[in-house]
Tab-separated table of N, CA, C and O in Angstrom:
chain	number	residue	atom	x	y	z
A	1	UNK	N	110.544	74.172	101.159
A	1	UNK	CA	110.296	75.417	101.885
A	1	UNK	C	109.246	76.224	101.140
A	1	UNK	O	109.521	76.702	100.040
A	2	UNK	N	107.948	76.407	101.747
A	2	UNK	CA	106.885	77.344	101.358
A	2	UNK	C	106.744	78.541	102.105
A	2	UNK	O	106.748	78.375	103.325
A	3	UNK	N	106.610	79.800	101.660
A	3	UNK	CA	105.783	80.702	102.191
A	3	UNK	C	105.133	81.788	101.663
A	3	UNK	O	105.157	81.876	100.436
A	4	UNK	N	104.525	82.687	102.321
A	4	UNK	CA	103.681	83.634	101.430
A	4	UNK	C	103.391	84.536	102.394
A	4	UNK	O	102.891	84.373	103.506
A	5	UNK	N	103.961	86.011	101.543
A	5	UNK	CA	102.485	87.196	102.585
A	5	UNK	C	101.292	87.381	102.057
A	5	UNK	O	100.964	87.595	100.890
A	6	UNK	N	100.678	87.278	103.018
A	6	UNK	CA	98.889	87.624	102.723
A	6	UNK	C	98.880	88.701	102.816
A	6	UNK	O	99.536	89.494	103.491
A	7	UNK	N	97.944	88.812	101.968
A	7	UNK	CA	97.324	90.871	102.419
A	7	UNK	C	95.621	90.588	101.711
A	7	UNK	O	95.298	89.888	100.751
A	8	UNK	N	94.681	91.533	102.726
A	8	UNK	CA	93.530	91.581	101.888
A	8	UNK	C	93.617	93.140	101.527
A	8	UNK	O	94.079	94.119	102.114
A	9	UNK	N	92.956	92.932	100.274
A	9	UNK	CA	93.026	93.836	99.196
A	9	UNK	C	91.392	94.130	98.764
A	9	UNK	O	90.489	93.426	98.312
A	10	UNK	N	91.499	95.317	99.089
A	10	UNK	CA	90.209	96.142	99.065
A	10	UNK	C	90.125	96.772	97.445
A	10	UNK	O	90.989	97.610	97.183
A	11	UNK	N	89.333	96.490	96.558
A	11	UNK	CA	89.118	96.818	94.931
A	11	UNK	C	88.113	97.822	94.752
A	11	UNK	O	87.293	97.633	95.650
A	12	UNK	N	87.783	98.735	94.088
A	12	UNK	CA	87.056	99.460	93.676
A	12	UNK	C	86.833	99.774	91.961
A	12	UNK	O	87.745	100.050	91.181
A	13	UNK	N	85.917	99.697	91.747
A	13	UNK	CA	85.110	99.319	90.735
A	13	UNK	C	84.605	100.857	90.242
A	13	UNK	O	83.874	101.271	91.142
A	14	UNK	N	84.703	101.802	89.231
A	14	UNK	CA	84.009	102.756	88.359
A	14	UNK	C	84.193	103.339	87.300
A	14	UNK	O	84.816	104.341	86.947
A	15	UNK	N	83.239	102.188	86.574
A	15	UNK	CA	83.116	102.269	85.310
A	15	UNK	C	82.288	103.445	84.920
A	15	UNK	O	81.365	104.036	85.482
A	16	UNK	N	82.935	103.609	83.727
A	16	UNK	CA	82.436	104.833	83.158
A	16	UNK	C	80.682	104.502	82.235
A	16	UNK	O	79.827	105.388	82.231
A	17	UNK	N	80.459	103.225	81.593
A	17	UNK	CA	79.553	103.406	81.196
A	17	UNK	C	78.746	102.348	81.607
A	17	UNK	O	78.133	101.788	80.699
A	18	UNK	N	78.499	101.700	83.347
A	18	UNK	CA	77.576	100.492	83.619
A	18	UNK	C	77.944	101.090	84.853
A	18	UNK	O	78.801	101.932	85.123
A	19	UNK	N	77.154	100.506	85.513
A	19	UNK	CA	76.591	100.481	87.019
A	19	UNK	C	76.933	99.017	87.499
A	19	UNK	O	76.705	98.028	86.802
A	20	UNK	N	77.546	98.968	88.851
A	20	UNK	CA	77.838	97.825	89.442
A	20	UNK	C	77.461	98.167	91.092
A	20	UNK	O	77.120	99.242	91.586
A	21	UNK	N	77.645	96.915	91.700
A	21	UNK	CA	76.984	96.806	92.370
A	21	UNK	C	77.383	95.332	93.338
A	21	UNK	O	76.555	94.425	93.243
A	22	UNK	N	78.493	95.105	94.162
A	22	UNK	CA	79.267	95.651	94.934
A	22	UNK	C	80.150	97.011	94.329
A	22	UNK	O	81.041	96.566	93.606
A	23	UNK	N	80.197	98.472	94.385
A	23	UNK	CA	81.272	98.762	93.601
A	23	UNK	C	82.864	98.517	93.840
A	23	UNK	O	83.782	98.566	93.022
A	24	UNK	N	82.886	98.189	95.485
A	24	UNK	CA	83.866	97.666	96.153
A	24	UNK	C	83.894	96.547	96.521
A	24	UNK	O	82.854	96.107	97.010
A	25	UNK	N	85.065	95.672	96.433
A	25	UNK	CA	84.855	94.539	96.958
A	25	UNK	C	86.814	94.062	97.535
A	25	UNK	O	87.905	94.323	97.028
A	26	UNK	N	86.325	93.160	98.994
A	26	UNK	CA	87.736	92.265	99.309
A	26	UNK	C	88.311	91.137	98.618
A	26	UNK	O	87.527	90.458	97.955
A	27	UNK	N	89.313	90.862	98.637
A	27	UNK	CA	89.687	89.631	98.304
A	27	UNK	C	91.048	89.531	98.978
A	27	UNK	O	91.558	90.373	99.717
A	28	UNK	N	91.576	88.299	98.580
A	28	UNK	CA	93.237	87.807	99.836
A	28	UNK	C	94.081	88.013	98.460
A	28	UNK	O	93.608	87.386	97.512
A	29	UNK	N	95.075	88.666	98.221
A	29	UNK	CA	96.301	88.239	97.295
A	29	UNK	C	97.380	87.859	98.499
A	29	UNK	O	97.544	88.431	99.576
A	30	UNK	N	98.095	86.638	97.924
A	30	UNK	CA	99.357	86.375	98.606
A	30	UNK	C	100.600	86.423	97.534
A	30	UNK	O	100.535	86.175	96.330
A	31	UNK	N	101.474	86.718	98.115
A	31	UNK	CA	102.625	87.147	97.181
A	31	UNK	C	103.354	86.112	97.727
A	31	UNK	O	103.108	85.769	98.884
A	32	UNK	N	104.407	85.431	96.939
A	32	UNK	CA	105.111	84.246	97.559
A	32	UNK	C	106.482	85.395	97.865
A	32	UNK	O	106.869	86.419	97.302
A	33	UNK	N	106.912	84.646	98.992
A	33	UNK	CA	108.061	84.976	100.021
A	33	UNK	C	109.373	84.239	99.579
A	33	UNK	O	109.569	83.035	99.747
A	34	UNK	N	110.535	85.408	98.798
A	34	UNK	CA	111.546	85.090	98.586
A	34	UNK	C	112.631	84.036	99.663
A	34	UNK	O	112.564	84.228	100.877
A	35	UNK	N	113.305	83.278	99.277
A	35	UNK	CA	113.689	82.784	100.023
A	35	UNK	C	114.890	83.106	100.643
A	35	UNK	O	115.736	83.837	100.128
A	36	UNK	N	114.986	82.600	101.699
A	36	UNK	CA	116.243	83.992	102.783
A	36	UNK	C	117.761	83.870	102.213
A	36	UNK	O	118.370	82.873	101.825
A	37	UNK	N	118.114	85.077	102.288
A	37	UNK	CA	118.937	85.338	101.435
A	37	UNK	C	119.104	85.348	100.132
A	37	UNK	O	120.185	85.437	99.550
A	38	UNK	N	118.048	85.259	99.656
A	38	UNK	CA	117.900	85.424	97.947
A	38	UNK	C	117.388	86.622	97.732
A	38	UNK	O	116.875	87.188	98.697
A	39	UNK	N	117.405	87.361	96.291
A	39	UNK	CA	116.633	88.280	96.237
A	39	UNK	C	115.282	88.455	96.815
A	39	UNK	O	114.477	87.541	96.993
A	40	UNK	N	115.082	89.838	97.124
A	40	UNK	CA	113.543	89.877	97.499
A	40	UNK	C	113.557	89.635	98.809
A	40	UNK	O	112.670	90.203	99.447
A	41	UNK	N	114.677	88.617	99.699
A	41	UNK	CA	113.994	88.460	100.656
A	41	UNK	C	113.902	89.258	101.809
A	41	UNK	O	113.682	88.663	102.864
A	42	UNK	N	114.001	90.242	101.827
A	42	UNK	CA	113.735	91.413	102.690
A	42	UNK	C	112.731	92.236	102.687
A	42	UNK	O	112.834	93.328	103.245
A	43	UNK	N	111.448	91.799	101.977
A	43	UNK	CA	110.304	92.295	101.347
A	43	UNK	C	109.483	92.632	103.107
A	43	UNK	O	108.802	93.570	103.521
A	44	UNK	N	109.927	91.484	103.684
A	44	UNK	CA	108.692	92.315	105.381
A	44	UNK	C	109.534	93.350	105.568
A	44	UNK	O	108.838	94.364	105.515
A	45	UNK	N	110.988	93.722	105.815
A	45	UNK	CA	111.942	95.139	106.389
A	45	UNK	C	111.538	96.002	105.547
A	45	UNK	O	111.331	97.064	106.134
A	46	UNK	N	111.333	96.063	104.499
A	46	UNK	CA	110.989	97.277	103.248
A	46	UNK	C	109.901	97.555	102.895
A	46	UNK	O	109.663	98.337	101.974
A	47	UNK	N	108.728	96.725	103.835
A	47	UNK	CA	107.386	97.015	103.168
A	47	UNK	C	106.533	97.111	104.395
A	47	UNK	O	105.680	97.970	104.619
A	48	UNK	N	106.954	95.911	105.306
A	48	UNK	CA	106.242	96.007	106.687
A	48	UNK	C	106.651	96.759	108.082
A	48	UNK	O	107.788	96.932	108.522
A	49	UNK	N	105.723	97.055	108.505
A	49	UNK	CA	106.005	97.569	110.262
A	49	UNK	C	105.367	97.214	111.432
A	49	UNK	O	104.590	98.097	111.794
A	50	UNK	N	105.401	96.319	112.108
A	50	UNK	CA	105.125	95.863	113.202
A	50	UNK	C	103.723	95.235	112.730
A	50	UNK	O	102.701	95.598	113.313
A	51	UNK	N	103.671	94.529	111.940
A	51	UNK	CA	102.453	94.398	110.813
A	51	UNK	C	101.668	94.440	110.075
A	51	UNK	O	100.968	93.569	109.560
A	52	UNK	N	101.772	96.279	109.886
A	52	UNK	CA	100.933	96.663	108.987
A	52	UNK	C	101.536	96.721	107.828
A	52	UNK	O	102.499	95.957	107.752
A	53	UNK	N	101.242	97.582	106.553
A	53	UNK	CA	101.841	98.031	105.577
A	53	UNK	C	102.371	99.351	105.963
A	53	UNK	O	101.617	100.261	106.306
A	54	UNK	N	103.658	99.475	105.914
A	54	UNK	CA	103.901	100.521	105.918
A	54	UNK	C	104.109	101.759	105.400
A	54	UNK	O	104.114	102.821	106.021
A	55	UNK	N	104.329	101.535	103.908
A	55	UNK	CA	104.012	103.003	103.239
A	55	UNK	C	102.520	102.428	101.877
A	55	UNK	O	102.567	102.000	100.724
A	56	UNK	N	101.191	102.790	103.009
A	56	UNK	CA	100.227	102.041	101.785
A	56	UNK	C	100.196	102.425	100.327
A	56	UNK	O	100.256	101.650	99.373
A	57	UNK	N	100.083	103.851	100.296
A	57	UNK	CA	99.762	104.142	98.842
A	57	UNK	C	101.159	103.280	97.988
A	57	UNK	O	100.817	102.657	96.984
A	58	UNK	N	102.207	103.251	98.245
A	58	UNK	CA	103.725	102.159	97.538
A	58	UNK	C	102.863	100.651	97.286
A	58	UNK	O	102.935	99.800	96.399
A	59	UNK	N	102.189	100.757	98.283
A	59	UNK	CA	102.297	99.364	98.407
A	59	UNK	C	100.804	98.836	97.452
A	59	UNK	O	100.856	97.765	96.848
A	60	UNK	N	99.488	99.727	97.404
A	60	UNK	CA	98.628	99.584	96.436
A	60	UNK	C	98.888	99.970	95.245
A	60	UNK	O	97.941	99.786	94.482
A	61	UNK	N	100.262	100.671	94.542
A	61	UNK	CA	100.535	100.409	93.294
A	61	UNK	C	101.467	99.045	92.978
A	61	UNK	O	101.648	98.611	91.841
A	62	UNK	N	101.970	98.509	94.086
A	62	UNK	CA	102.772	96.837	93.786
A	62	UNK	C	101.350	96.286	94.006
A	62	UNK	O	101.471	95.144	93.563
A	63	UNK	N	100.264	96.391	94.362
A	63	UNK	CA	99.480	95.176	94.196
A	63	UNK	C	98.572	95.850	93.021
A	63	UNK	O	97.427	95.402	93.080
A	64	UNK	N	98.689	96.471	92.332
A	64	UNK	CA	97.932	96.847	91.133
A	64	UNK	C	98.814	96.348	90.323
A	64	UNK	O	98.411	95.645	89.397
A	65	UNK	N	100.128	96.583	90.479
A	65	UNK	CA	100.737	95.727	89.567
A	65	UNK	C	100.877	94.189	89.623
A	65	UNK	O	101.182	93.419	88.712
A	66	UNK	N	100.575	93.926	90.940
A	66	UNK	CA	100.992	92.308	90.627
A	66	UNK	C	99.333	91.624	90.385
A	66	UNK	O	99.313	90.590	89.717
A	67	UNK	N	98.432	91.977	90.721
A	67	UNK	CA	96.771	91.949	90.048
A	67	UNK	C	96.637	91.919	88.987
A	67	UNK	O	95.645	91.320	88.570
A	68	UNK	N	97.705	92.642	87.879
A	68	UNK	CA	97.415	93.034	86.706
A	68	UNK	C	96.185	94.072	86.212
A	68	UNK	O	95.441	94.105	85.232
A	69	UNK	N	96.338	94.764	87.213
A	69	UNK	CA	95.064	95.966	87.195
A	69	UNK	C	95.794	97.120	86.411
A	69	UNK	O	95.164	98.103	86.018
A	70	UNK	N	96.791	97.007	86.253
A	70	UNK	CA	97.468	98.461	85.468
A	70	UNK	C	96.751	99.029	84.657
A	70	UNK	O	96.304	100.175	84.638
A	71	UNK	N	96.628	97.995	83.819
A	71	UNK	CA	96.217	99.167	82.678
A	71	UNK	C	94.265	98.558	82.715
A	71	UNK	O	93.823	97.975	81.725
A	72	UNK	N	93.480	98.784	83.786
A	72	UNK	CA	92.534	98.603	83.890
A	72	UNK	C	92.227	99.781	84.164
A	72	UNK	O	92.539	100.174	85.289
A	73	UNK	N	91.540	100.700	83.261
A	73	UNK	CA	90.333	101.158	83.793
A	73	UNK	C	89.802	101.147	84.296
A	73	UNK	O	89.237	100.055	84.366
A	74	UNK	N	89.127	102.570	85.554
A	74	UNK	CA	88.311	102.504	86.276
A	74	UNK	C	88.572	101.599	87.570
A	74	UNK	O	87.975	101.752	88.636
A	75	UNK	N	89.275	100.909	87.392
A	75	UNK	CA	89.760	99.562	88.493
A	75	UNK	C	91.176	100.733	89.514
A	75	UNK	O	92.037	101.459	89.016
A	76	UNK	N	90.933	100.514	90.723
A	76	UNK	CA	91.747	100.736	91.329
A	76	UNK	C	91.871	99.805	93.006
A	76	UNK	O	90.863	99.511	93.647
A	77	UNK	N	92.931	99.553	93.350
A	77	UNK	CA	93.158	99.091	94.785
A	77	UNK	C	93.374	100.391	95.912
A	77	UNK	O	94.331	101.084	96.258
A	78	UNK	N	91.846	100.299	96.291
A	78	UNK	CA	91.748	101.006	97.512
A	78	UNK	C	92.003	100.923	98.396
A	78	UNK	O	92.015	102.041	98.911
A	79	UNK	N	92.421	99.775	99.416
A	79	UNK	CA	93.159	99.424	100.664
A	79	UNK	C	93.937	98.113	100.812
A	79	UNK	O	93.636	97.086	100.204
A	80	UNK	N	94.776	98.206	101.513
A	80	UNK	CA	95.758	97.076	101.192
A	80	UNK	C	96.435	97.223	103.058
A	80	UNK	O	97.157	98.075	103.575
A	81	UNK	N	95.533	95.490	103.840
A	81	UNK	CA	96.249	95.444	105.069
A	81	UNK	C	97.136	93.892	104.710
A	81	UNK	O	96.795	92.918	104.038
A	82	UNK	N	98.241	94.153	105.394
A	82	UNK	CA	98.480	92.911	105.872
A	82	UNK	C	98.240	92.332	106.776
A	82	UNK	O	97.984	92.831	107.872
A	83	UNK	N	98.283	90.601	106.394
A	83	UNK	CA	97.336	89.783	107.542
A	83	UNK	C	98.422	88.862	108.399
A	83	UNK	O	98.626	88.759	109.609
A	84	UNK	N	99.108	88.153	107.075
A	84	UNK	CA	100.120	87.403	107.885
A	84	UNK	C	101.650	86.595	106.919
A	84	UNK	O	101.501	86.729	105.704
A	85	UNK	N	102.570	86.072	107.194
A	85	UNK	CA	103.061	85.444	106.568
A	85	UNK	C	102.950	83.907	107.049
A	85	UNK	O	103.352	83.378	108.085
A	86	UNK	N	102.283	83.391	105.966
A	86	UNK	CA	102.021	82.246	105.986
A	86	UNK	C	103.713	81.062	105.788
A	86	UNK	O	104.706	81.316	105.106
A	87	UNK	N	103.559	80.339	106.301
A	87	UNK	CA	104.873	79.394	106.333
A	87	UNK	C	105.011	78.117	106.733
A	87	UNK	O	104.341	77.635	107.646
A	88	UNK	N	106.018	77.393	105.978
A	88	UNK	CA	106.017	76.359	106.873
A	88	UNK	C	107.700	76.277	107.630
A	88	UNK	O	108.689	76.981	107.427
A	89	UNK	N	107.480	75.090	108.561
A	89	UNK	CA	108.609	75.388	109.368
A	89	UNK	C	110.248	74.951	109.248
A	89	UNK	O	111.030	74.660	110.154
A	90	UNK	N	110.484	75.025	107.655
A	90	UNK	CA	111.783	74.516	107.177
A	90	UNK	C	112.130	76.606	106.467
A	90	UNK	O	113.242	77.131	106.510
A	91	UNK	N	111.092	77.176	106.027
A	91	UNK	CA	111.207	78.416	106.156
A	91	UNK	C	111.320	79.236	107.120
A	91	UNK	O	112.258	80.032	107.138
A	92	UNK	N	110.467	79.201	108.019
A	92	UNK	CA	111.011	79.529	109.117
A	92	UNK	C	111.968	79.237	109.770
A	92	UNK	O	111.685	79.811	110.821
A	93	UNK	N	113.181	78.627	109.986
A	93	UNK	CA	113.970	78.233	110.473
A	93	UNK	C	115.103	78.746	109.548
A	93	UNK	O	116.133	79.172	110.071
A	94	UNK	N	114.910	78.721	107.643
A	94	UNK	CA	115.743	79.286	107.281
A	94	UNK	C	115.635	81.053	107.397
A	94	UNK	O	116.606	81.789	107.218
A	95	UNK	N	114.561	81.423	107.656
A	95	UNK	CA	114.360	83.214	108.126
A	95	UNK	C	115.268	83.357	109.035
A	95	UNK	O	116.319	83.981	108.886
A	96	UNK	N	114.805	82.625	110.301
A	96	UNK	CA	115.784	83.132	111.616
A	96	UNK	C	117.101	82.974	111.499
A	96	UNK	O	117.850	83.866	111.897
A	97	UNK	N	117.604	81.790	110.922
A	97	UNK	CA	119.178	81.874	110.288
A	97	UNK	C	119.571	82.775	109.696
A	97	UNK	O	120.756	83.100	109.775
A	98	UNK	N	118.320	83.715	108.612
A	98	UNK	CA	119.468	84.596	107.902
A	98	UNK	C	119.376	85.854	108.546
A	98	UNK	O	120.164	86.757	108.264
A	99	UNK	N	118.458	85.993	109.408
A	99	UNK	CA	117.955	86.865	110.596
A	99	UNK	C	119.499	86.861	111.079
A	99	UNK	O	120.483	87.337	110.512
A	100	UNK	N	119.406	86.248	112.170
A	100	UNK	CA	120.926	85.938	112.635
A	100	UNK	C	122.187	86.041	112.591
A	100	UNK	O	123.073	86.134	113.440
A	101	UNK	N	122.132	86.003	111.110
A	101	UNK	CA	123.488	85.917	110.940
A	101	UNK	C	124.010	87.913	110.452
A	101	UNK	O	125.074	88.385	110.051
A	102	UNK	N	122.888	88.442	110.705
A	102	UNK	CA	123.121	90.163	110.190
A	102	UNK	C	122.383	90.816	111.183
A	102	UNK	O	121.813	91.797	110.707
A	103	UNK	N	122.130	90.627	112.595
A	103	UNK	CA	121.087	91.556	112.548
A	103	UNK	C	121.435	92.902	112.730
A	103	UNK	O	120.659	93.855	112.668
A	104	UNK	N	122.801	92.938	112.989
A	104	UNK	CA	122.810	94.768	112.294
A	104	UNK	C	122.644	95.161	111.268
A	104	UNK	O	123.104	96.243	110.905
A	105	UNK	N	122.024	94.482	110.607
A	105	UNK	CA	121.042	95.043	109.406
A	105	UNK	C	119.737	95.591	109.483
A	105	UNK	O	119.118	96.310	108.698
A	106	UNK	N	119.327	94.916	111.022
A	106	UNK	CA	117.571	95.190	111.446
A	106	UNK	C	117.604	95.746	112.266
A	106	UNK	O	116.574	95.933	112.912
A	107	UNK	N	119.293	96.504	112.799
A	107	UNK	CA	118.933	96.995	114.239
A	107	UNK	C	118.170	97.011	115.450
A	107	UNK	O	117.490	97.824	116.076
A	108	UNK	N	118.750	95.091	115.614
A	108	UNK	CA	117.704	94.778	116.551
A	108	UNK	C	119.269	93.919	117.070
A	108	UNK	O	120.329	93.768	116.462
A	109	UNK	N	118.714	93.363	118.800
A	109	UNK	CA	119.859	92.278	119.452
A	109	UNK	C	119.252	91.296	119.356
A	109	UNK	O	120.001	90.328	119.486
A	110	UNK	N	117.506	90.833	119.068
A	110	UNK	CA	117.800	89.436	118.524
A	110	UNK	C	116.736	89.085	117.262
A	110	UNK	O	116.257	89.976	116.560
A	111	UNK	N	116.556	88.219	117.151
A	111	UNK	CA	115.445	87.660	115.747
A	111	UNK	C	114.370	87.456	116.344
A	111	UNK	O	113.655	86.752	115.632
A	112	UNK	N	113.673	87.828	117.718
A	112	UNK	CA	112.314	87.735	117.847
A	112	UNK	C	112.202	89.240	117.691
A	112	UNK	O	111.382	89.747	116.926
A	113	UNK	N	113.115	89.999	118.497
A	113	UNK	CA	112.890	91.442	118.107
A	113	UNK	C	112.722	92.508	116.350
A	113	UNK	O	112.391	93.639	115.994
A	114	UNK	N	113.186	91.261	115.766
A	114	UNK	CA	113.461	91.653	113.971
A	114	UNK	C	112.280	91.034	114.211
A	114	UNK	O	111.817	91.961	114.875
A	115	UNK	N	111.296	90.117	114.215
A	115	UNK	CA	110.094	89.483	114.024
A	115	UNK	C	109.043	90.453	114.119
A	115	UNK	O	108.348	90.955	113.235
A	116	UNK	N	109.062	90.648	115.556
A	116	UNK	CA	107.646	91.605	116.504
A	116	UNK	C	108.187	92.752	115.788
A	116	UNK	O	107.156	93.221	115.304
A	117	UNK	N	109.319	93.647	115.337
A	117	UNK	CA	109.777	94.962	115.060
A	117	UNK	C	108.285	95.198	113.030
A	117	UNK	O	107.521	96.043	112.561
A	118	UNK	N	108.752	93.920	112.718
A	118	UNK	CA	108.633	93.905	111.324
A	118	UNK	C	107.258	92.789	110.781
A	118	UNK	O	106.807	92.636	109.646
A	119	UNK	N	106.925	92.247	111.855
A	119	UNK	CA	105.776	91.134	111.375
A	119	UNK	C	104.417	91.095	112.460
A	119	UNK	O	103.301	90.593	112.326
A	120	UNK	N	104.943	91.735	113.398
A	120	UNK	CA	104.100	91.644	114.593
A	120	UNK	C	103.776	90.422	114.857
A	120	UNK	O	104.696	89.654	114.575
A	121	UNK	N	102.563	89.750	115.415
A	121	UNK	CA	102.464	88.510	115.832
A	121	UNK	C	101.893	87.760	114.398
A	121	UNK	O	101.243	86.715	114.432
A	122	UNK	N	102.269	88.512	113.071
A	122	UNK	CA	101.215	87.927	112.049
A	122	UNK	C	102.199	86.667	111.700
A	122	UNK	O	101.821	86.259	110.601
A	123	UNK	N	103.233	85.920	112.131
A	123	UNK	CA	103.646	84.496	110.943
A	123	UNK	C	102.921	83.827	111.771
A	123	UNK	O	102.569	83.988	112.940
A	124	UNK	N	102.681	82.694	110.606
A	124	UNK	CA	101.688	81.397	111.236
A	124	UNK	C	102.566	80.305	110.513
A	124	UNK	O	102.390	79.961	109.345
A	125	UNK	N	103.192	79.981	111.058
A	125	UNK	CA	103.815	78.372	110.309
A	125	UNK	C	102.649	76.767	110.447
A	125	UNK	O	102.155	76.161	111.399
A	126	UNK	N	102.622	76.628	109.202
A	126	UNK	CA	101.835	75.321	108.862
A	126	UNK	C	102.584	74.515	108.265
A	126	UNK	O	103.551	74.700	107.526
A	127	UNK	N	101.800	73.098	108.830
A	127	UNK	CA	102.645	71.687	107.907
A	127	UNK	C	102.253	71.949	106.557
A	127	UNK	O	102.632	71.208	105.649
């Protein structure tokens, strides 16, 4: 079982004593996706909303921290969307099970509605 959320992550660059030039730049971080019912794995209900990020500035200090930009100078993460959760389909199948088996936890009546509520159309399951 593999999966991952993507997010592109918007960087900004200003240094105090050089000049650069992108001073901003994108890149993809993916964070690997706890597995259901394990810790963590509620990371789309607590972070996502119908696919976006939902509380950004929270969410560009967890990707400064997981970048290892902390204690970088001048370095900061300026925007942070999510794109998708990447998966394959032995994860997915264990999501909707643990979906299922609570969803008065997501206050939803079924697991496509916990899906579209919390991921929007972003999972893509791959072999």
């Amino acid at each position: 079982m593999e999966a991952a959320y993507v997010f592109r992550v918007a960087v900004r660059l200003d240094p105090a004593d050089a000049a650069v030039d992108p001073g901003r730049f994108e890149t993809t971080m993916e964070l690997p996706a706890s597995d259901p019912g394990a810790d963590g794995w509620l990371f789309f209900r607590d972070r996502l909303w119908r696919g976006e990020v939902g509380d950004e500035p929270s969410f560009r200090r967890l990707a400064v921290e997981r970048l290892g930009l902390a204690d970088a100078a001048s370095v900061e993460v300026a925007a942070a969307d999510f794109r998708e959760l990447r998966t394959d389909e032995a994860y997915r199948d264990a999501l909707t099970d643990a979906i299922a088996a609570d969803l008065g936890r997501f206050n939803a009546d079924s697991v496509d509605e916990v899906l579209r509520k919390y991921l929007g159309s972003s999972v893509h399951v791959r072999e």
